Every structure is written in C-alpha cells, then in structure tokens.
Backbone as XML, in Angstrom:
<?xml version="1.0"?>
<chain id="A" units="angstrom">
  <residue number="1" name="MET">
    <atom name="N" x="-61.316" y="22.203" z="-16.838"/>
    <atom name="CA" x="-59.675" y="23.230" z="-17.764"/>
    <atom name="C" x="-59.116" y="24.031" z="-18.595"/>
  </residue>
  <residue number="2" name="PRO">
    <atom name="N" x="-59.174" y="24.495" z="-18.645"/>
    <atom name="CA" x="-58.425" y="25.912" z="-19.034"/>
    <atom name="C" x="-58.643" y="25.928" z="-20.901"/>
  </residue>
  <residue number="3" name="SER">
    <atom name="N" x="-58.882" y="26.825" z="-21.377"/>
    <atom name="CA" x="-59.219" y="26.423" z="-23.301"/>
    <atom name="C" x="-57.759" y="26.477" z="-23.906"/>
  </residue>
  <residue number="4" name="GLU">
    <atom name="N" x="-56.291" y="27.010" z="-23.457"/>
    <atom name="CA" x="-55.900" y="28.172" z="-23.610"/>
    <atom name="C" x="-54.289" y="27.750" z="-23.278"/>
  </residue>
  <residue number="5" name="TYR">
    <atom name="N" x="-52.897" y="27.196" z="-23.167"/>
    <atom name="CA" x="-52.591" y="27.945" z="-21.531"/>
    <atom name="C" x="-51.412" y="29.372" z="-22.570"/>
  </residue>
  <residue number="6" name="THR">
    <atom name="N" x="-50.030" y="29.191" z="-20.885"/>
    <atom name="CA" x="-48.856" y="30.311" z="-22.136"/>
    <atom name="C" x="-48.280" y="28.894" z="-21.945"/>
  </residue>
  <residue number="7" name="LEU">
    <atom name="N" x="-46.910" y="29.293" z="-22.492"/>
    <atom name="CA" x="-45.842" y="27.791" z="-22.711"/>
    <atom name="C" x="-45.372" y="27.755" z="-21.201"/>
  </residue>
  <residue number="8" name="VAL">
    <atom name="N" x="-44.510" y="29.102" z="-20.541"/>
    <atom name="CA" x="-45.403" y="28.451" z="-19.056"/>
    <atom name="C" x="-45.824" y="27.786" z="-17.776"/>
  </residue>
  <residue number="9" name="GLU">
    <atom name="N" x="-46.673" y="27.446" z="-18.675"/>
    <atom name="CA" x="-47.748" y="26.799" z="-17.893"/>
    <atom name="C" x="-47.886" y="25.910" z="-18.651"/>
  </residue>
  <residue number="10" name="LEU">
    <atom name="N" x="-47.828" y="24.998" z="-19.342"/>
    <atom name="CA" x="-47.080" y="24.602" z="-19.716"/>
    <atom name="C" x="-45.960" y="22.953" z="-19.985"/>
  </residue>
  <residue number="11" name="SER">
    <atom name="N" x="-44.731" y="23.702" z="-19.853"/>
    <atom name="CA" x="-44.181" y="23.897" z="-18.669"/>
    <atom name="C" x="-44.285" y="22.657" z="-17.855"/>
  </residue>
  <residue number="12" name="LYS">
    <atom name="N" x="-44.575" y="23.781" z="-16.909"/>
    <atom name="CA" x="-44.962" y="23.256" z="-15.193"/>
    <atom name="C" x="-46.151" y="22.160" z="-14.458"/>
  </residue>
  <residue number="13" name="ILE">
    <atom name="N" x="-47.094" y="22.169" z="-16.483"/>
    <atom name="CA" x="-48.353" y="20.738" z="-15.459"/>
    <atom name="C" x="-47.270" y="19.898" z="-16.534"/>
  </residue>
  <residue number="14" name="SER">
    <atom name="N" x="-46.438" y="19.666" z="-17.376"/>
    <atom name="CA" x="-45.834" y="18.786" z="-17.961"/>
    <atom name="C" x="-44.832" y="18.615" z="-17.457"/>
  </residue>
  <residue number="15" name="GLY">
    <atom name="N" x="-43.680" y="19.042" z="-17.557"/>
    <atom name="CA" x="-42.385" y="19.266" z="-15.895"/>
    <atom name="C" x="-41.678" y="19.040" z="-17.962"/>
  </residue>
  <residue number="16" name="GLU">
    <atom name="N" x="-41.975" y="19.056" z="-18.587"/>
    <atom name="CA" x="-41.365" y="19.145" z="-19.667"/>
    <atom name="C" x="-40.782" y="20.416" z="-19.890"/>
  </residue>
  <residue number="17" name="PRO">
    <atom name="N" x="-38.914" y="21.042" z="-20.091"/>
    <atom name="CA" x="-38.366" y="22.525" z="-20.351"/>
    <atom name="C" x="-39.139" y="22.853" z="-21.238"/>
  </residue>
  <residue number="18" name="VAL">
    <atom name="N" x="-38.401" y="24.209" z="-21.069"/>
    <atom name="CA" x="-39.849" y="25.317" z="-22.461"/>
    <atom name="C" x="-38.531" y="25.136" z="-23.266"/>
  </residue>
  <residue number="19" name="ARG">
    <atom name="N" x="-37.877" y="24.825" z="-23.651"/>
    <atom name="CA" x="-36.445" y="24.703" z="-24.851"/>
    <atom name="C" x="-37.444" y="23.255" z="-25.164"/>
  </residue>
  <residue number="20" name="ARG">
    <atom name="N" x="-37.653" y="22.673" z="-24.091"/>
    <atom name="CA" x="-38.150" y="21.022" z="-25.459"/>
    <atom name="C" x="-39.608" y="21.142" z="-26.156"/>
  </residue>
  <residue number="21" name="ILE">
    <atom name="N" x="-40.202" y="21.650" z="-25.435"/>
    <atom name="CA" x="-41.757" y="22.390" z="-26.069"/>
    <atom name="C" x="-41.772" y="22.532" z="-26.606"/>
  </residue>
  <residue number="22" name="ARG">
    <atom name="N" x="-40.912" y="24.304" z="-27.060"/>
    <atom name="CA" x="-40.510" y="24.975" z="-28.299"/>
    <atom name="C" x="-39.673" y="24.005" z="-29.568"/>
  </residue>
  <residue number="23" name="SER">
    <atom name="N" x="-38.125" y="23.472" z="-29.124"/>
    <atom name="CA" x="-38.667" y="22.557" z="-29.698"/>
    <atom name="C" x="-40.254" y="21.859" z="-30.726"/>
  </residue>
  <residue number="24" name="TYR">
    <atom name="N" x="-39.945" y="20.993" z="-30.152"/>
    <atom name="CA" x="-41.745" y="20.014" z="-30.623"/>
    <atom name="C" x="-42.022" y="21.136" z="-31.343"/>
  </residue>
  <residue number="25" name="ILE">
    <atom name="N" x="-42.948" y="22.122" z="-30.956"/>
    <atom name="CA" x="-43.950" y="22.902" z="-31.149"/>
    <atom name="C" x="-43.255" y="23.642" z="-33.564"/>
  </residue>
  <residue number="26" name="GLN">
    <atom name="N" x="-41.260" y="23.609" z="-33.596"/>
    <atom name="CA" x="-40.732" y="24.484" z="-34.042"/>
    <atom name="C" x="-40.417" y="22.408" z="-35.176"/>
  </residue>
  <residue number="27" name="GLU">
    <atom name="N" x="-40.749" y="21.413" z="-34.477"/>
    <atom name="CA" x="-40.946" y="20.275" z="-35.387"/>
    <atom name="C" x="-41.727" y="19.692" z="-35.864"/>
  </residue>
  <residue number="28" name="GLY">
    <atom name="N" x="-43.364" y="20.790" z="-35.272"/>
    <atom name="CA" x="-44.540" y="20.687" z="-35.718"/>
    <atom name="C" x="-45.818" y="19.749" z="-35.027"/>
  </residue>
  <residue number="29" name="LEU">
    <atom name="N" x="-44.311" y="18.920" z="-34.009"/>
    <atom name="CA" x="-45.578" y="17.899" z="-33.250"/>
    <atom name="C" x="-46.485" y="18.676" z="-31.907"/>
  </residue>
  <residue number="30" name="LEU">
    <atom name="N" x="-46.222" y="19.923" z="-31.842"/>
    <atom name="CA" x="-46.883" y="20.779" z="-31.291"/>
    <atom name="C" x="-47.782" y="21.238" z="-31.500"/>
  </residue>
  <residue number="31" name="PRO">
    <atom name="N" x="-48.729" y="21.932" z="-31.694"/>
    <atom name="CA" x="-49.314" y="23.506" z="-32.685"/>
    <atom name="C" x="-48.826" y="24.983" z="-31.998"/>
  </residue>
  <residue number="32" name="ARG">
    <atom name="N" x="-48.592" y="24.985" z="-34.183"/>
    <atom name="CA" x="-48.364" y="26.170" z="-32.863"/>
    <atom name="C" x="-49.142" y="27.821" z="-32.205"/>
  </residue>
  <residue number="33" name="PRO">
    <atom name="N" x="-48.775" y="28.602" z="-31.697"/>
    <atom name="CA" x="-49.587" y="29.351" z="-30.667"/>
    <atom name="C" x="-51.014" y="30.218" z="-31.437"/>
  </residue>
  <residue number="34" name="LEU">
    <atom name="N" x="-51.234" y="30.147" z="-30.168"/>
    <atom name="CA" x="-52.634" y="31.076" z="-30.134"/>
    <atom name="C" x="-53.085" y="32.349" z="-30.931"/>
  </residue>
  <residue number="35" name="SER">
    <atom name="N" x="-51.441" y="32.583" z="-30.374"/>
    <atom name="CA" x="-51.248" y="34.183" z="-30.802"/>
    <atom name="C" x="-50.138" y="34.945" z="-30.272"/>
  </residue>
  <residue number="36" name="ALA">
    <atom name="N" x="-48.985" y="35.708" z="-30.591"/>
    <atom name="CA" x="-47.763" y="35.736" z="-30.436"/>
    <atom name="C" x="-47.445" y="37.026" z="-29.968"/>
  </residue>
  <residue number="37" name="GLY">
    <atom name="N" x="-46.523" y="36.425" z="-29.623"/>
    <atom name="CA" x="-45.309" y="37.605" z="-28.190"/>
    <atom name="C" x="-44.899" y="36.942" z="-27.438"/>
  </residue>
  <residue number="38" name="ARG">
    <atom name="N" x="-44.834" y="37.493" z="-25.385"/>
    <atom name="CA" x="-43.983" y="37.534" z="-24.854"/>
    <atom name="C" x="-45.452" y="36.397" z="-23.842"/>
  </residue>
  <residue number="39" name="ASN">
    <atom name="N" x="-46.167" y="37.104" z="-24.344"/>
    <atom name="CA" x="-48.014" y="36.738" z="-23.623"/>
    <atom name="C" x="-48.292" y="34.952" z="-24.235"/>
  </residue>
  <residue number="40" name="ALA">
    <atom name="N" x="-47.922" y="34.954" z="-25.627"/>
    <atom name="CA" x="-48.459" y="33.860" z="-26.440"/>
    <atom name="C" x="-49.451" y="32.683" z="-26.001"/>
  </residue>
  <residue number="41" name="THR">
    <atom name="N" x="-50.602" y="31.343" z="-26.033"/>
    <atom name="CA" x="-50.856" y="31.363" z="-25.339"/>
    <atom name="C" x="-51.351" y="30.043" z="-26.590"/>
  </residue>
  <residue number="42" name="TYR">
    <atom name="N" x="-51.228" y="28.824" z="-25.930"/>
    <atom name="CA" x="-51.407" y="27.475" z="-26.476"/>
    <atom name="C" x="-52.562" y="26.848" z="-26.619"/>
  </residue>
  <residue number="43" name="PRO">
    <atom name="N" x="-53.085" y="25.753" z="-27.664"/>
    <atom name="CA" x="-54.889" y="26.047" z="-27.001"/>
    <atom name="C" x="-54.576" y="24.081" z="-26.305"/>
  </residue>
  <residue number="44" name="ALA">
    <atom name="N" x="-55.356" y="23.794" z="-25.575"/>
    <atom name="CA" x="-55.220" y="23.479" z="-25.035"/>
    <atom name="C" x="-54.467" y="22.041" z="-25.156"/>
  </residue>
  <residue number="45" name="ARG">
    <atom name="N" x="-55.334" y="20.772" z="-26.543"/>
    <atom name="CA" x="-54.972" y="19.965" z="-27.185"/>
    <atom name="C" x="-53.519" y="19.930" z="-27.013"/>
  </residue>
  <residue number="46" name="SER">
    <atom name="N" x="-52.844" y="20.971" z="-27.122"/>
    <atom name="CA" x="-50.920" y="21.212" z="-27.029"/>
    <atom name="C" x="-50.573" y="19.767" z="-25.366"/>
  </residue>
  <residue number="47" name="LEU">
    <atom name="N" x="-51.252" y="20.852" z="-24.337"/>
    <atom name="CA" x="-50.862" y="19.656" z="-22.850"/>
    <atom name="C" x="-51.495" y="18.334" z="-23.572"/>
  </residue>
  <residue number="48" name="ASN">
    <atom name="N" x="-52.306" y="17.882" z="-23.833"/>
    <atom name="CA" x="-52.897" y="16.289" z="-24.103"/>
    <atom name="C" x="-51.808" y="16.047" z="-25.314"/>
  </residue>
  <residue number="49" name="ARG">
    <atom name="N" x="-51.568" y="16.012" z="-26.597"/>
    <atom name="CA" x="-50.233" y="15.574" z="-26.840"/>
    <atom name="C" x="-48.180" y="15.769" z="-26.128"/>
  </residue>
  <residue number="50" name="LEU">
    <atom name="N" x="-48.818" y="16.888" z="-25.885"/>
    <atom name="CA" x="-46.929" y="16.697" z="-25.078"/>
    <atom name="C" x="-47.093" y="15.532" z="-24.146"/>
  </residue>
  <residue number="51" name="GLN">
    <atom name="N" x="-48.110" y="15.386" z="-23.288"/>
    <atom name="CA" x="-48.137" y="14.504" z="-22.581"/>
    <atom name="C" x="-47.712" y="12.866" z="-22.913"/>
  </residue>
  <residue number="52" name="GLY">
    <atom name="N" x="-48.732" y="13.481" z="-23.846"/>
    <atom name="CA" x="-48.264" y="11.803" z="-25.678"/>
    <atom name="C" x="-47.477" y="11.562" z="-25.717"/>
  </residue>
  <residue number="53" name="ILE">
    <atom name="N" x="-47.067" y="12.470" z="-25.598"/>
    <atom name="CA" x="-44.960" y="12.805" z="-26.311"/>
    <atom name="C" x="-43.957" y="11.479" z="-25.195"/>
  </residue>
  <residue number="54" name="LYS">
    <atom name="N" x="-44.051" y="12.953" z="-24.034"/>
    <atom name="CA" x="-44.041" y="12.335" z="-22.566"/>
    <atom name="C" x="-44.378" y="11.088" z="-22.244"/>
  </residue>
  <residue number="55" name="ASN">
    <atom name="N" x="-44.821" y="10.132" z="-22.511"/>
    <atom name="CA" x="-45.692" y="9.114" z="-21.591"/>
    <atom name="C" x="-44.791" y="8.319" z="-23.198"/>
  </residue>
  <residue number="56" name="LEU">
    <atom name="N" x="-44.983" y="9.050" z="-24.235"/>
    <atom name="CA" x="-44.208" y="7.719" z="-25.367"/>
    <atom name="C" x="-42.544" y="7.362" z="-25.133"/>
  </residue>
  <residue number="57" name="ARG">
    <atom name="N" x="-42.034" y="8.842" z="-24.868"/>
    <atom name="CA" x="-40.611" y="8.126" z="-24.918"/>
    <atom name="C" x="-40.744" y="7.650" z="-23.096"/>
  </residue>
  <residue number="58" name="SER">
    <atom name="N" x="-40.932" y="7.541" z="-22.769"/>
    <atom name="CA" x="-40.693" y="6.985" z="-21.241"/>
    <atom name="C" x="-41.172" y="5.294" z="-21.382"/>
  </residue>
  <residue number="59" name="LEU">
    <atom name="N" x="-42.169" y="5.531" z="-22.302"/>
    <atom name="CA" x="-42.442" y="3.975" z="-21.630"/>
    <atom name="C" x="-41.439" y="3.108" z="-22.443"/>
  </residue>
  <residue number="60" name="HIS">
    <atom name="N" x="-41.311" y="3.982" z="-24.255"/>
    <atom name="CA" x="-40.972" y="3.078" z="-25.084"/>
    <atom name="C" x="-39.146" y="3.240" z="-25.430"/>
  </residue>
  <residue number="61" name="GLY">
    <atom name="N" x="-38.760" y="4.022" z="-24.797"/>
    <atom name="CA" x="-37.041" y="5.031" z="-24.973"/>
    <atom name="C" x="-37.457" y="5.335" z="-26.277"/>
  </residue>
  <residue number="62" name="LEU">
    <atom name="N" x="-38.195" y="6.111" z="-26.799"/>
    <atom name="CA" x="-38.239" y="7.246" z="-28.390"/>
    <atom name="C" x="-37.609" y="8.091" z="-27.744"/>
  </residue>
  <residue number="63" name="SER">
    <atom name="N" x="-37.208" y="8.705" z="-28.868"/>
    <atom name="CA" x="-36.843" y="10.094" z="-28.999"/>
    <atom name="C" x="-36.746" y="10.632" z="-29.769"/>
  </residue>
  <residue number="64" name="ILE">
    <atom name="N" x="-36.487" y="12.565" z="-30.494"/>
    <atom name="CA" x="-37.387" y="12.787" z="-31.795"/>
    <atom name="C" x="-35.437" y="13.385" z="-32.458"/>
  </residue>
  <residue number="65" name="ASP">
    <atom name="N" x="-36.170" y="12.578" z="-33.103"/>
    <atom name="CA" x="-34.385" y="12.894" z="-34.169"/>
    <atom name="C" x="-34.138" y="13.416" z="-35.112"/>
  </residue>
  <residue number="66" name="LYS">
    <atom name="N" x="-33.498" y="14.249" z="-34.846"/>
    <atom name="CA" x="-34.191" y="15.557" z="-35.663"/>
    <atom name="C" x="-32.757" y="15.473" z="-37.029"/>
  </residue>
  <residue number="67" name="GLY">
    <atom name="N" x="-32.057" y="13.429" z="-37.167"/>
    <atom name="CA" x="-31.506" y="13.468" z="-38.454"/>
    <atom name="C" x="-31.888" y="12.506" z="-39.037"/>
  </residue>
</chain>
C-alpha cells in the first residue's frame, strides 16, 4: 500500500467523486494534503478514513449535514 495518494487516486480507489473528497477535507473529516499544488498528495490514512465514511453512509444512511 502506498504511503501517499493524489486526489484523483483517492477518488478512483474509493469510488467517491473528487468534489465530495474536497468537501470532506474542508469539513475536517479528512486530513489536508501533505503538499500543495496540482500534484498534492494525501497520507494513506486518508483512504482508510474515506472508506470508513463511505461505509457509514451506505450502512446507516448517514449524511454529512452542513446545517
């Protein structure tokens, strides 16, 4: 397992849209990138956490409420 992923890689592996992943980062549910710019990378724990969020959403019908 790689130690870092790009945003596109996180999206492809998890099946979550890039826009949703960015939203999770902005809300503090996922860690910020390790580096900035177009080729920013994210720690491997981002994928684990993203998969956990996805599982909770599908199993329990949970959503991220911005209200």
